[in-house]
Coordinates of C-alpha atoms in Angstrom, one line a residue:
Chain K
X1 CA 104.4 -64.2 -111.2
X2 CA 107.5 -65.1 -112.6
X3 CA 108.2 -68.1 -110.7
X4 CA 110.8 -70.4 -110.3
X5 CA 111.9 -73.5 -109.0
X6 CA 115.1 -74.8 -109.1
X7 CA 115.8 -78.1 -109.7
X8 CA 118.2 -80.1 -111.5
X9 CA 119.2 -83.3 -110.2
X10 CA 119.0 -82.7 -106.7
X11 CA 116.0 -80.9 -107.7
X12 CA 113.2 -83.1 -107.0
X13 CA 114.8 -83.5 -103.7
X14 CA 115.5 -79.8 -103.3
X15 CA 112.1 -78.8 -102.1
X16 CA 112.0 -81.8 -99.8
X17 CA 115.6 -82.1 -98.6
X18 CA 117.8 -79.2 -98.1
X19 CA 121.0 -80.7 -98.9
X20 CA 120.5 -82.1 -102.3
X21 CA 120.7 -79.7 -105.1
X22 CA 124.1 -78.5 -105.7
X23 CA 126.7 -80.7 -107.2
X24 CA 125.3 -83.0 -109.8
X25 CA 127.4 -83.0 -112.9
X26 CA 126.5 -86.2 -114.4
X27 CA 122.9 -85.6 -115.3
X28 CA 121.8 -89.1 -116.0
X29 CA 123.4 -90.7 -113.0
X30 CA 122.5 -87.9 -110.6
X31 CA 119.0 -87.7 -111.8
X32 CA 118.5 -91.3 -111.2
X33 CA 120.0 -91.1 -107.8
X34 CA 117.9 -88.1 -106.8
X35 CA 114.7 -89.8 -108.0
X36 CA 115.6 -92.9 -106.1
X37 CA 116.3 -91.1 -103.0
X38 CA 113.2 -89.0 -103.2
X39 CA 111.0 -91.9 -103.9
X40 CA 112.5 -93.8 -101.0
X41 CA 111.9 -91.1 -98.4
X42 CA 108.8 -89.5 -99.7
X43 CA 106.5 -91.7 -97.9
X44 CA 104.5 -88.9 -96.5
X45 CA 104.0 -87.5 -99.9
X46 CA 103.1 -91.0 -101.1
X47 CA 100.4 -89.8 -103.4
X48 CA 102.9 -88.0 -105.6
X49 CA 105.7 -89.7 -107.3
X50 CA 109.1 -87.9 -107.1
X51 CA 109.5 -85.6 -110.1
X52 CA 112.7 -84.9 -111.9
X53 CA 112.8 -82.5 -114.8
X54 CA 114.7 -83.7 -117.8
X55 CA 116.2 -82.1 -120.9
X56 CA 113.3 -83.4 -122.9
X57 CA 111.0 -81.0 -121.0
X58 CA 112.8 -78.0 -122.4
X59 CA 111.3 -76.4 -125.5
X60 CA 113.6 -74.6 -127.8
X61 CA 110.9 -72.1 -128.7
X62 CA 110.7 -71.1 -125.1
X63 CA 114.4 -70.8 -124.7
X64 CA 114.7 -68.7 -127.9
X65 CA 112.0 -66.3 -126.8
X66 CA 113.3 -66.0 -123.2
X67 CA 116.8 -65.1 -124.4
X68 CA 115.4 -62.5 -126.7
X69 CA 113.1 -61.2 -124.0
X70 CA 116.1 -60.9 -121.6
X71 CA 118.0 -58.8 -124.1
X72 CA 114.9 -56.6 -124.5
X73 CA 114.7 -56.0 -120.8
X74 CA 118.4 -55.0 -120.7
X75 CA 117.6 -52.6 -123.5
X76 CA 115.2 -50.9 -121.1
X77 CA 118.0 -49.9 -118.8
X78 CA 120.8 -49.1 -121.3
X79 CA 120.0 -47.3 -123.5
X80 CA 116.3 -46.6 -122.8
X81 CA 116.1 -45.5 -119.2
X82 CA 119.5 -43.7 -119.4
X83 CA 118.3 -41.6 -122.4
X84 CA 114.8 -41.1 -121.0
X85 CA 116.2 -39.8 -117.7
X86 CA 119.2 -38.1 -119.4
X87 CA 117.0 -36.0 -121.6
X88 CA 115.0 -34.8 -118.6
X89 CA 117.9 -33.3 -116.6
X90 CA 119.9 -30.2 -117.4
X91 CA 122.8 -30.5 -119.8
X92 CA 125.3 -30.1 -117.0
X93 CA 124.0 -33.3 -115.4
X94 CA 123.4 -35.4 -118.5
X95 CA 126.5 -37.5 -118.3
X96 CA 126.1 -38.2 -114.6
X97 CA 122.7 -39.8 -115.2
X98 CA 124.0 -41.9 -118.1
X99 CA 126.9 -43.0 -115.9
X100 CA 124.7 -43.7 -112.9
X101 CA 122.4 -46.0 -114.9
X102 CA 125.2 -47.7 -116.7
X103 CA 127.2 -48.5 -113.6
X104 CA 124.2 -49.6 -111.6
X105 CA 123.4 -52.1 -114.3
X106 CA 126.9 -53.4 -114.2
X107 CA 127.1 -53.6 -110.4
X108 CA 123.6 -55.2 -110.1
X109 CA 124.5 -57.9 -112.6
X110 CA 127.5 -58.9 -110.6
X111 CA 125.6 -58.8 -107.3
X112 CA 122.9 -61.0 -108.9
X113 CA 125.5 -63.5 -109.9
X114 CA 127.2 -63.4 -106.5
X115 CA 124.3 -63.7 -104.1
X116 CA 121.1 -62.1 -105.6
X117 CA 119.9 -65.1 -107.5
X118 CA 120.3 -67.4 -104.5
X119 CA 118.6 -64.9 -102.1
X120 CA 115.7 -64.5 -104.5
X121 CA 115.1 -67.9 -105.8
X122 CA 116.0 -70.6 -103.3
X123 CA 114.2 -71.4 -100.1
X124 CA 116.8 -73.6 -98.4
X125 CA 119.6 -72.5 -96.1
X126 CA 117.6 -69.7 -94.7
X127 CA 116.0 -69.2 -91.3
X128 CA 113.0 -67.4 -92.9
X129 CA 112.2 -69.3 -96.1
X130 CA 109.1 -67.3 -96.7
X131 CA 111.0 -64.0 -96.5
X132 CA 114.3 -64.6 -98.2
X133 CA 116.3 -67.3 -99.8
X134 CA 119.6 -68.7 -98.6
X135 CA 123.1 -68.7 -100.0
X136 CA 123.1 -72.2 -101.4
X137 CA 123.4 -71.0 -104.9
X138 CA 125.7 -68.0 -104.2
X139 CA 128.1 -67.5 -107.1
X140 CA 125.7 -69.8 -109.0
X141 CA 126.9 -72.8 -107.2
X142 CA 125.2 -75.9 -108.5
X143 CA 123.8 -74.1 -111.5
X144 CA 125.0 -75.5 -114.8
X145 CA 123.8 -76.5 -118.2
X146 CA 122.1 -79.6 -116.8
X147 CA 119.9 -77.8 -114.2
X148 CA 116.4 -76.5 -114.9
X149 CA 113.9 -73.9 -113.8
X150 CA 110.2 -74.3 -113.8
X151 CA 107.7 -72.4 -115.9
X152 CA 104.0 -72.1 -115.2
X153 CA 103.1 -75.4 -117.0
X154 CA 103.5 -78.9 -115.7
X155 CA 106.5 -80.6 -117.3
X156 CA 107.7 -77.5 -119.1
X157 CA 111.2 -76.3 -118.1
X158 CA 113.8 -73.7 -119.0
X159 CA 117.5 -74.2 -118.7
X160 CA 118.3 -72.7 -115.3
X161 CA 120.7 -70.2 -116.9
X162 CA 117.9 -68.8 -119.0
X163 CA 115.9 -68.0 -115.9
X164 CA 119.0 -66.6 -114.1
X165 CA 119.6 -64.3 -117.1
X166 CA 116.0 -63.1 -117.4
X167 CA 115.7 -62.3 -113.7
X168 CA 119.1 -60.7 -113.7
X169 CA 117.8 -58.0 -116.1
X170 CA 115.0 -57.2 -113.7
X171 CA 117.5 -56.8 -110.8
X172 CA 119.5 -54.5 -113.0
X173 CA 116.8 -52.1 -114.0
X174 CA 115.0 -51.7 -110.7
X175 CA 117.8 -49.9 -108.8
X176 CA 118.5 -47.8 -111.9
X177 CA 114.9 -46.6 -111.8
X178 CA 115.4 -45.1 -108.4
X179 CA 118.1 -42.5 -109.5
X180 CA 115.5 -40.4 -111.3
X181 CA 114.0 -39.3 -108.0
X182 CA 117.1 -37.5 -106.8
X183 CA 118.8 -36.9 -110.2
X184 CA 121.2 -33.9 -110.4
X185 CA 122.1 -33.9 -106.7
X186 CA 123.7 -37.2 -105.5
X187 CA 127.3 -38.3 -105.1
X188 CA 128.3 -41.2 -107.3
X189 CA 130.1 -43.5 -104.8
X190 CA 127.4 -43.5 -102.0
X191 CA 124.8 -44.2 -104.7
X192 CA 126.7 -47.3 -105.8
X193 CA 127.0 -48.5 -102.2
X194 CA 123.3 -47.8 -101.7
X195 CA 122.6 -49.9 -104.8
X196 CA 124.4 -53.0 -103.5
X197 CA 122.8 -52.7 -100.0
X198 CA 119.3 -51.9 -101.3
X199 CA 119.4 -54.9 -103.7
X200 CA 120.4 -57.1 -100.8
X201 CA 118.0 -56.0 -98.2
X202 CA 115.0 -54.7 -100.3
X203 CA 115.0 -56.1 -103.8
X204 CA 116.0 -59.7 -103.2
X205 CA 113.6 -60.3 -100.3
X206 CA 110.7 -58.7 -102.0
X207 CA 111.4 -60.6 -105.3
X208 CA 111.6 -63.8 -103.1
X209 CA 108.3 -63.0 -101.3
X210 CA 106.4 -62.2 -104.5
X211 CA 107.8 -64.6 -107.1
X212 CA 109.5 -67.6 -105.4
X213 CA 107.6 -70.8 -105.6
X214 CA 108.4 -74.4 -106.1
X215 CA 106.9 -74.7 -109.6
X216 CA 103.7 -76.5 -110.7
X217 CA 105.2 -79.9 -110.6
X218 CA 106.4 -79.5 -107.0
X219 CA 104.0 -77.3 -105.2
X220 CA 101.3 -79.8 -104.6
X221 CA 103.9 -82.0 -102.8
X222 CA 105.2 -79.0 -100.8
X223 CA 102.5 -76.4 -100.9
X224 CA 104.3 -74.2 -98.4
X225 CA 107.4 -73.9 -100.5
X226 CA 106.8 -70.4 -101.8
X227 CA 107.4 -66.8 -100.9
X228 CA 105.2 -65.0 -98.4
X229 CA 103.2 -62.9 -100.8
X230 CA 102.9 -65.7 -103.4
X231 CA 101.5 -67.8 -100.6
X232 CA 98.9 -65.2 -99.9
X233 CA 97.8 -65.5 -103.5
X234 CA 99.1 -62.0 -104.5
X235 CA 99.2 -61.6 -108.3
X236 CA 102.2 -59.8 -109.8
X237 CA 102.8 -60.9 -113.4
X238 CA 105.9 -59.0 -114.3
X239 CA 106.9 -56.8 -111.3
X240 CA 104.4 -54.1 -110.3
X241 CA 105.3 -54.6 -106.7
X242 CA 108.8 -56.0 -107.1
X243 CA 110.0 -53.5 -109.6
X244 CA 107.9 -50.4 -109.7
X245 CA 106.5 -49.9 -106.2
X246 CA 109.8 -51.1 -104.8
X247 CA 111.8 -48.6 -106.8
X248 CA 109.3 -45.8 -106.6
X249 CA 109.1 -45.8 -102.8
X250 CA 112.9 -46.0 -102.5
X251 CA 113.1 -43.0 -104.8
X252 CA 110.6 -41.0 -102.7
X253 CA 112.6 -41.8 -99.5
X254 CA 115.8 -40.8 -101.3
X255 CA 114.5 -37.5 -102.5
X256 CA 113.2 -36.7 -99.1
X257 CA 116.4 -37.6 -97.3
X258 CA 118.7 -35.9 -99.8
X259 CA 116.5 -32.8 -100.0
X260 CA 115.5 -30.6 -103.0
X261 CA 118.0 -29.4 -105.7
X262 CA 119.7 -26.1 -105.2
X263 CA 117.4 -23.6 -106.8
X264 CA 114.3 -25.8 -106.6
X265 CA 111.2 -23.7 -107.1
X266 CA 113.2 -20.6 -107.7
X267 CA 115.2 -21.4 -110.8
X268 CA 114.0 -22.8 -114.1
X269 CA 115.1 -26.4 -114.6
X270 CA 113.5 -27.5 -117.9
X271 CA 114.6 -30.8 -119.5
X272 CA 117.6 -30.3 -121.7
X273 CA 116.6 -32.6 -124.6
X274 CA 113.1 -33.9 -125.0
X275 CA 114.3 -35.6 -128.2
X276 CA 116.5 -37.9 -126.0
X277 CA 113.5 -38.4 -123.7
X278 CA 111.4 -39.4 -126.6
X279 CA 114.0 -41.9 -127.9
X280 CA 114.3 -43.3 -124.4
X281 CA 110.6 -43.6 -123.8
X282 CA 110.1 -45.4 -127.2
X283 CA 112.9 -47.8 -126.4
X284 CA 111.3 -48.5 -123.0
X285 CA 108.1 -49.5 -124.7
X286 CA 109.9 -51.9 -127.0
X287 CA 111.9 -53.4 -124.2
X288 CA 108.9 -53.7 -122.0
X289 CA 107.5 -56.4 -124.4
X290 CA 110.4 -58.6 -123.1
X291 CA 109.7 -57.5 -119.6
X292 CA 106.0 -58.4 -119.7
X293 CA 105.6 -60.9 -122.4
X294 CA 108.7 -62.7 -121.2
X295 CA 107.3 -63.0 -117.7
X296 CA 105.1 -65.9 -118.7
X297 CA 108.4 -67.8 -119.1
X298 CA 107.0 -69.6 -122.2
X299 CA 106.4 -68.7 -125.8
X300 CA 102.7 -69.3 -125.8
X301 CA 99.3 -67.6 -125.8
X302 CA 99.8 -66.0 -122.4
X303 CA 102.9 -64.4 -123.7
X304 CA 100.9 -63.0 -126.5
X305 CA 98.2 -61.9 -124.1
X306 CA 100.8 -60.0 -122.0
X307 CA 102.2 -58.5 -125.3
X308 CA 98.9 -57.1 -126.5
X309 CA 98.0 -55.8 -123.1
X310 CA 101.3 -54.1 -122.9
X311 CA 100.6 -52.6 -126.3
X312 CA 97.1 -51.3 -125.7
X313 CA 97.2 -50.2 -122.1
X314 CA 100.3 -48.1 -123.0
X315 CA 98.6 -46.6 -126.0
X316 CA 95.5 -45.7 -123.9
X317 CA 97.7 -44.1 -121.2
X318 CA 99.6 -42.0 -123.8
X319 CA 96.4 -40.8 -125.3
X320 CA 94.8 -40.1 -121.9
X321 CA 97.7 -38.0 -120.7
X322 CA 97.6 -35.9 -123.9
X323 CA 93.9 -35.5 -123.6
X324 CA 94.1 -34.4 -120.0
X325 CA 96.8 -31.8 -121.0
X326 CA 94.7 -30.6 -123.9
X327 CA 91.9 -29.9 -121.4
X328 CA 93.9 -28.6 -118.5
X329 CA 96.8 -26.8 -120.2
X330 CA 95.2 -26.3 -123.7
X331 CA 98.3 -27.9 -125.2
X332 CA 99.2 -31.6 -125.4
X333 CA 103.0 -31.9 -124.7
X334 CA 105.4 -34.5 -125.9
X335 CA 106.7 -35.0 -122.4
X336 CA 103.1 -35.5 -121.3
X337 CA 102.5 -38.2 -123.9
X338 CA 105.8 -39.9 -123.1
X339 CA 104.9 -39.8 -119.4
X340 CA 101.6 -41.3 -120.2
X341 CA 103.3 -44.1 -122.1
X342 CA 105.6 -44.9 -119.2
X343 CA 102.6 -44.8 -116.8
X344 CA 100.7 -47.3 -118.9
X345 CA 103.7 -49.6 -119.1
X346 CA 104.1 -49.5 -115.3
X347 CA 100.4 -49.9 -114.6
X348 CA 99.9 -52.9 -116.9
X349 CA 103.0 -54.7 -115.7
X350 CA 101.4 -56.6 -112.7
X351 CA 98.3 -57.3 -114.8
X352 CA 99.8 -58.1 -118.2
X353 CA 99.1 -61.8 -118.1
X354 CA 95.8 -61.6 -116.3
X355 CA 93.8 -58.8 -118.0
X356 CA 91.6 -58.8 -121.1
X357 CA 92.9 -56.1 -123.6
X358 CA 89.7 -54.2 -123.0
X359 CA 90.2 -53.9 -119.2
X360 CA 93.9 -53.3 -119.8
X361 CA 93.0 -50.1 -121.7
X362 CA 90.8 -49.0 -118.8
X363 CA 93.6 -49.8 -116.3
X364 CA 96.1 -47.7 -118.4
X365 CA 93.7 -44.8 -118.6
X366 CA 92.8 -44.8 -114.9
X367 CA 96.4 -45.0 -113.8
X368 CA 97.2 -42.1 -116.0
X369 CA 94.6 -39.9 -114.4
X370 CA 95.9 -40.7 -110.9
X371 CA 99.6 -40.3 -111.9
X372 CA 98.9 -36.9 -113.6
X373 CA 97.3 -35.7 -110.4
X374 CA 100.3 -36.8 -108.3
X375 CA 102.9 -35.4 -110.7
X376 CA 101.2 -32.0 -111.3
X377 CA 99.3 -31.4 -108.1
X378 CA 100.4 -33.5 -105.2
X379 CA 104.1 -32.9 -105.9
X380 CA 103.6 -29.1 -106.1
X381 CA 101.5 -29.0 -103.0
X382 CA 103.8 -31.0 -100.8
X383 CA 106.9 -29.5 -102.4
X384 CA 109.1 -32.6 -102.5
X385 CA 111.6 -32.6 -105.3
X386 CA 111.1 -35.9 -107.1
X387 CA 113.2 -34.7 -110.0
X388 CA 112.0 -37.1 -112.7
X389 CA 108.8 -38.3 -111.1
X390 CA 109.9 -41.8 -110.1
X391 CA 107.5 -41.8 -107.2
X392 CA 104.7 -40.1 -109.1
X393 CA 104.8 -42.5 -112.0
X394 CA 106.4 -45.7 -110.9
X395 CA 105.2 -46.0 -107.3
X396 CA 101.7 -44.5 -107.9
X397 CA 101.3 -46.2 -111.3
X398 CA 102.5 -49.5 -109.8
X399 CA 100.1 -49.2 -106.9
X400 CA 97.1 -48.5 -109.2
X401 CA 98.2 -51.4 -111.4
X402 CA 98.8 -53.8 -108.6
X403 CA 95.4 -53.2 -107.0
X404 CA 93.8 -53.0 -110.4
X405 CA 95.2 -56.5 -111.1
X406 CA 92.7 -57.8 -108.6
X407 CA 89.9 -56.4 -110.7
X408 CA 91.1 -57.1 -114.2
X409 CA 92.0 -60.7 -113.4
X410 CA 88.3 -61.4 -112.7
X411 CA 87.2 -64.0 -115.3
X412 CA 83.8 -62.4 -115.3
X413 CA 85.4 -59.4 -117.0
X414 CA 87.6 -61.5 -119.4
X415 CA 90.5 -61.9 -117.0
X416 CA 92.5 -65.1 -116.4
X417 CA 91.5 -65.6 -112.8
X418 CA 94.0 -67.6 -110.7
X419 CA 95.4 -71.0 -111.0
X420 CA 95.6 -73.6 -108.2
X421 CA 99.0 -75.1 -108.6
X422 CA 98.6 -77.3 -105.6
X423 CA 96.1 -79.5 -107.4
X424 CA 97.9 -81.3 -110.2
X425 CA 97.4 -80.8 -113.0
X426 CA 97.2 -77.1 -112.2
X427 CA 93.7 -75.8 -112.9
X428 CA 91.7 -72.6 -112.4
X429 CA 90.2 -71.8 -109.0
X430 CA 87.0 -70.0 -108.2
X431 CA 87.8 -66.2 -108.4
X432 CA 86.9 -64.1 -105.3
X433 CA 87.0 -60.5 -106.5
X434 CA 86.9 -58.9 -103.1
X435 CA 89.4 -61.3 -101.6
X436 CA 91.8 -60.9 -104.5
X437 CA 91.7 -57.1 -104.3
X438 CA 92.3 -57.2 -100.5
X439 CA 95.2 -59.6 -101.1
X440 CA 96.6 -57.1 -103.7
X441 CA 96.3 -54.3 -101.2
X442 CA 98.1 -56.3 -98.5
X443 CA 100.9 -57.1 -101.0
X444 CA 101.2 -53.5 -101.9
X445 CA 101.2 -52.4 -98.2
X446 CA 103.9 -55.1 -97.3
X447 CA 106.1 -53.9 -100.2
X448 CA 105.7 -50.2 -99.3
X449 CA 106.5 -50.9 -95.7
X450 CA 109.4 -53.2 -96.4
X451 CA 111.2 -51.1 -99.0
X452 CA 110.3 -47.9 -97.1
X453 CA 112.0 -49.0 -93.9
X454 CA 115.0 -50.5 -95.6
X455 CA 115.5 -47.5 -97.9
X456 CA 115.1 -45.0 -95.0
X457 CA 117.7 -46.9 -92.9
X458 CA 120.2 -47.1 -95.9
X459 CA 119.8 -43.5 -97.0
X460 CA 120.1 -42.0 -93.5
X461 CA 123.0 -44.3 -92.8
X462 CA 124.9 -43.1 -95.8
X463 CA 123.8 -39.5 -95.3
X464 CA 125.4 -39.4 -91.8
X465 CA 128.5 -41.3 -92.7
X466 CA 130.1 -40.7 -96.1
X467 CA 127.4 -38.2 -97.1
X468 CA 125.0 -38.3 -100.1
X469 CA 125.1 -34.8 -101.5
X470 CA 127.7 -32.9 -103.4
X471 CA 128.6 -29.4 -102.2
X472 CA 126.4 -26.5 -103.3
X473 CA 129.2 -25.3 -105.6
X474 CA 129.6 -28.8 -107.2
X475 CA 125.9 -29.0 -107.7
X476 CA 125.8 -25.6 -109.3
X477 CA 128.6 -26.5 -111.6
X478 CA 126.9 -29.8 -112.5
X479 CA 127.7 -33.4 -111.6
X480 CA 129.2 -34.1 -115.1
X481 CA 132.4 -32.2 -114.3
X482 CA 132.5 -32.4 -110.5
X483 CA 131.8 -36.1 -110.2
X484 CA 133.1 -37.6 -113.5
X485 CA 135.5 -35.0 -114.9
X486 CA 133.9 -34.9 -118.4
X487 CA 131.0 -33.3 -120.2
X488 CA 128.2 -34.9 -122.1
X489 CA 128.6 -32.3 -124.8
X490 CA 131.7 -30.5 -126.0
X491 CA 130.5 -27.8 -128.4
Chain I
X1 CA 126.5 6.9 -143.1
X2 CA 124.1 5.0 -140.8
X3 CA 124.6 1.8 -138.9
X4 CA 121.3 -0.1 -138.6
X5 CA 120.7 -2.8 -136.1
X6 CA 117.5 -4.8 -136.5
X7 CA 116.3 -7.5 -134.0
X8 CA 113.9 -9.7 -135.9
X9 CA 112.2 -13.1 -135.7
X10 CA 114.5 -15.8 -136.9
X11 CA 112.2 -17.2 -139.6
X12 CA 112.1 -13.7 -141.2
X13 CA 115.8 -13.6 -141.9
X14 CA 115.8 -15.0 -145.4
X15 CA 113.0 -12.6 -146.6
X16 CA 114.8 -9.6 -145.1
X17 CA 118.1 -10.6 -146.7
X18 CA 116.5 -10.9 -150.1
X19 CA 114.6 -7.7 -149.8
X20 CA 117.7 -5.8 -148.7
X21 CA 119.8 -7.3 -151.5
X22 CA 117.1 -6.1 -154.0
X23 CA 117.4 -2.5 -152.9
X24 CA 121.2 -2.5 -153.1
X25 CA 122.6 -3.4 -149.7
X26 CA 125.9 -5.0 -150.3
X27 CA 126.5 -6.8 -147.1
X28 CA 125.3 -7.6 -143.6
X29 CA 126.3 -9.3 -140.4
X30 CA 123.8 -11.7 -138.8
X31 CA 124.0 -13.1 -135.2
X32 CA 121.7 -15.4 -133.3
X33 CA 120.8 -13.7 -130.1
X34 CA 118.4 -14.1 -127.2
X35 CA 116.5 -11.4 -125.4
X36 CA 113.1 -10.0 -124.5
X37 CA 111.0 -6.9 -124.9
X38 CA 107.5 -6.1 -123.8
X39 CA 106.5 -9.7 -124.5
X40 CA 108.5 -10.8 -121.5
X41 CA 109.2 -14.3 -122.8
X42 CA 106.7 -17.0 -122.7
X43 CA 105.6 -19.8 -120.4
X44 CA 106.5 -23.4 -120.9
X45 CA 105.0 -26.3 -119.0
X46 CA 106.9 -29.5 -118.4
X47 CA 104.9 -32.3 -116.6
X48 CA 102.8 -29.7 -114.8
X49 CA 105.7 -27.4 -113.7
X50 CA 105.6 -24.0 -115.2
X51 CA 108.8 -22.4 -116.5
X52 CA 108.8 -18.8 -117.7
X53 CA 111.4 -18.4 -120.3
X54 CA 112.3 -14.7 -120.3
X55 CA 114.8 -14.9 -123.1
X56 CA 113.5 -15.6 -126.6
X57 CA 115.6 -16.5 -129.6
X58 CA 116.0 -13.7 -132.1
X59 CA 118.3 -12.8 -135.0
X60 CA 120.3 -9.6 -135.0
X61 CA 121.0 -8.1 -138.4
X62 CA 123.6 -5.4 -138.7
X63 CA 123.9 -3.2 -141.8
X64 CA 126.0 -0.2 -142.6
X65 CA 124.6 1.9 -145.4
X66 CA 125.0 5.4 -147.0
X67 CA 122.7 8.1 -145.7
X68 CA 120.5 8.1 -148.9
X69 CA 119.8 4.4 -148.6
X70 CA 119.1 4.4 -144.8
X71 CA 115.4 5.3 -144.9
X72 CA 114.7 2.8 -147.6
X73 CA 116.5 0.0 -145.6
X74 CA 114.6 0.8 -142.4
X75 CA 111.3 0.9 -144.2
X76 CA 112.0 -2.4 -146.0
X77 CA 113.0 -4.3 -142.8
X78 CA 110.0 -2.9 -141.0
X79 CA 107.6 -4.1 -143.7
X80 CA 109.2 -7.4 -144.4
X81 CA 109.9 -8.5 -140.8
X82 CA 106.4 -7.5 -139.6
X83 CA 103.9 -10.2 -138.8
X84 CA 101.7 -7.8 -136.9
X85 CA 102.0 -10.0 -133.8
X86 CA 103.9 -9.3 -130.6
X87 CA 107.7 -10.0 -130.6
X88 CA 108.4 -8.8 -134.1
X89 CA 111.5 -6.9 -132.9
X90 CA 113.0 -3.5 -133.2
X91 CA 115.2 -1.4 -135.5
X92 CA 117.9 0.8 -134.1
X93 CA 119.8 3.4 -136.2
X94 CA 123.1 4.9 -135.3
X95 CA 125.3 7.5 -136.9
X96 CA 128.3 5.9 -138.4
X97 CA 131.5 7.9 -138.1
X98 CA 133.6 6.0 -140.6
X99 CA 134.1 2.8 -142.5
X100 CA 137.3 1.2 -143.9
X101 CA 137.7 -1.7 -146.3
X102 CA 140.6 -3.7 -144.9
X103 CA 141.8 -5.1 -148.3
X104 CA 142.1 -1.8 -150.1
X105 CA 142.2 0.8 -147.5
X106 CA 139.2 2.6 -149.1
X107 CA 137.1 4.7 -146.6
X108 CA 133.6 6.2 -146.4
X109 CA 130.7 5.2 -148.7
X110 CA 133.0 3.4 -151.1
X111 CA 134.1 1.1 -148.4
X112 CA 130.5 -0.1 -147.8

């Protein structure tokens, strides 16, 4: 539920009148003008005075925390995810994974600047404002140091750049997560083309549907100005659907379209460095505090709640995986514990700001049991080659977490319930456990279907045009040399 | 002269080196190697997928000694390198036709 509203001068008007937003440079004059215009024409919304955020509504504590949180989320991609994935592949493909993650982050950041932010977090200039935003803010048009983005509290705002930056880091890591599903067997150039297209047609619309809303000060005047899933009341605190289910399903489709690695099931393909994987997994955990505790958009008690839930759910998941392995395999492995940690992080993401730490622990443990089953049993039975378990951990863990959010948000079990932002000042609504869980399931289903269709079309399109796979010889030699002309290790 | 090749567990190397030094062996060559015997490697499990590693890391010790020292060397390596568990290794003994010290040109036992 990272939400957003964009305002600025034209802002008050923005949700009411399409044309306003963009150009105000003189904050004072423009704000006055916007307020005047809004007031003059808002007769139908007569009960609510036009609202214009001002610089006084920005809290430096929030700004400081959100900039730090943004940097922490970037840390999750490079170096954390790159090292986590890199350690899990064979030495001949180490460099290729590092390069894929690094480049995807760079490309995604530029795409976010160019049209991603506008597509995800505006609702004007689009024929389907519930599904995807328009291009009003493409290349960050109209975004400057005098514009603001809403938080979850009335009259509390962030500089719009802060919100753009924070959300940019999410757009960077999500496509990078996908590559683990078909690591060791994909050509670099088609992968980067896929990244641009997938962000455009899968990530931005889903982010818009789940997270876009007008903000607490605006929604009561324009209760329909929100994304589709937000409007349904789906809860996703930090990206269970947007990031993990989205990436996990895309990864599964990719690994099915591309096919298994040469030698899959006949050759041994153990990780080349579990030390790297440990370093990556640990850095993921640290970065995830920015991911989850930053998603409250404010430096307050809910940020702290998301932080502790991210801590304990993850700990529970790491312990659970080790215990399961002790029972099933008689030996707890480091990779198992690290996998448990990532599972816990994934599962608590949508619930981080809603659960009580006690139920967060249960959620982490339950998700681990399910993910362990998928990674060790379902994958082997169905024989798909999800190299680094992107589907088994991110999609499955994300689905358990997203549906589990409907349970752990229940105030009767210590959860935070839901807030009715259309009734100023925003206040808690009566929690309907069954209804909320059903809403979560609908949100999960919508995400799976949307990203599944988009990913299938994109992967098949690339496969039958420029091709996705290197030759068998190139794959045998390793992507480091054949795709990038250098080795990870010269010894 | 005998040429003795011993494949032992890596962590036993220091003990073997000390023991051989104590009975008068003047030099040895050590190589890190991989291989398998009756143990046939071992099974590793990564995230539920089993991998059988059929090559285990070992250390190969090569010693050239005079005939009268050979039995003592073999016995020493056998005793020191033994842990009584599977995978302790093997000792191979070859007849050594000649030996030459490069610096001085000495040959035979005096070259060892």
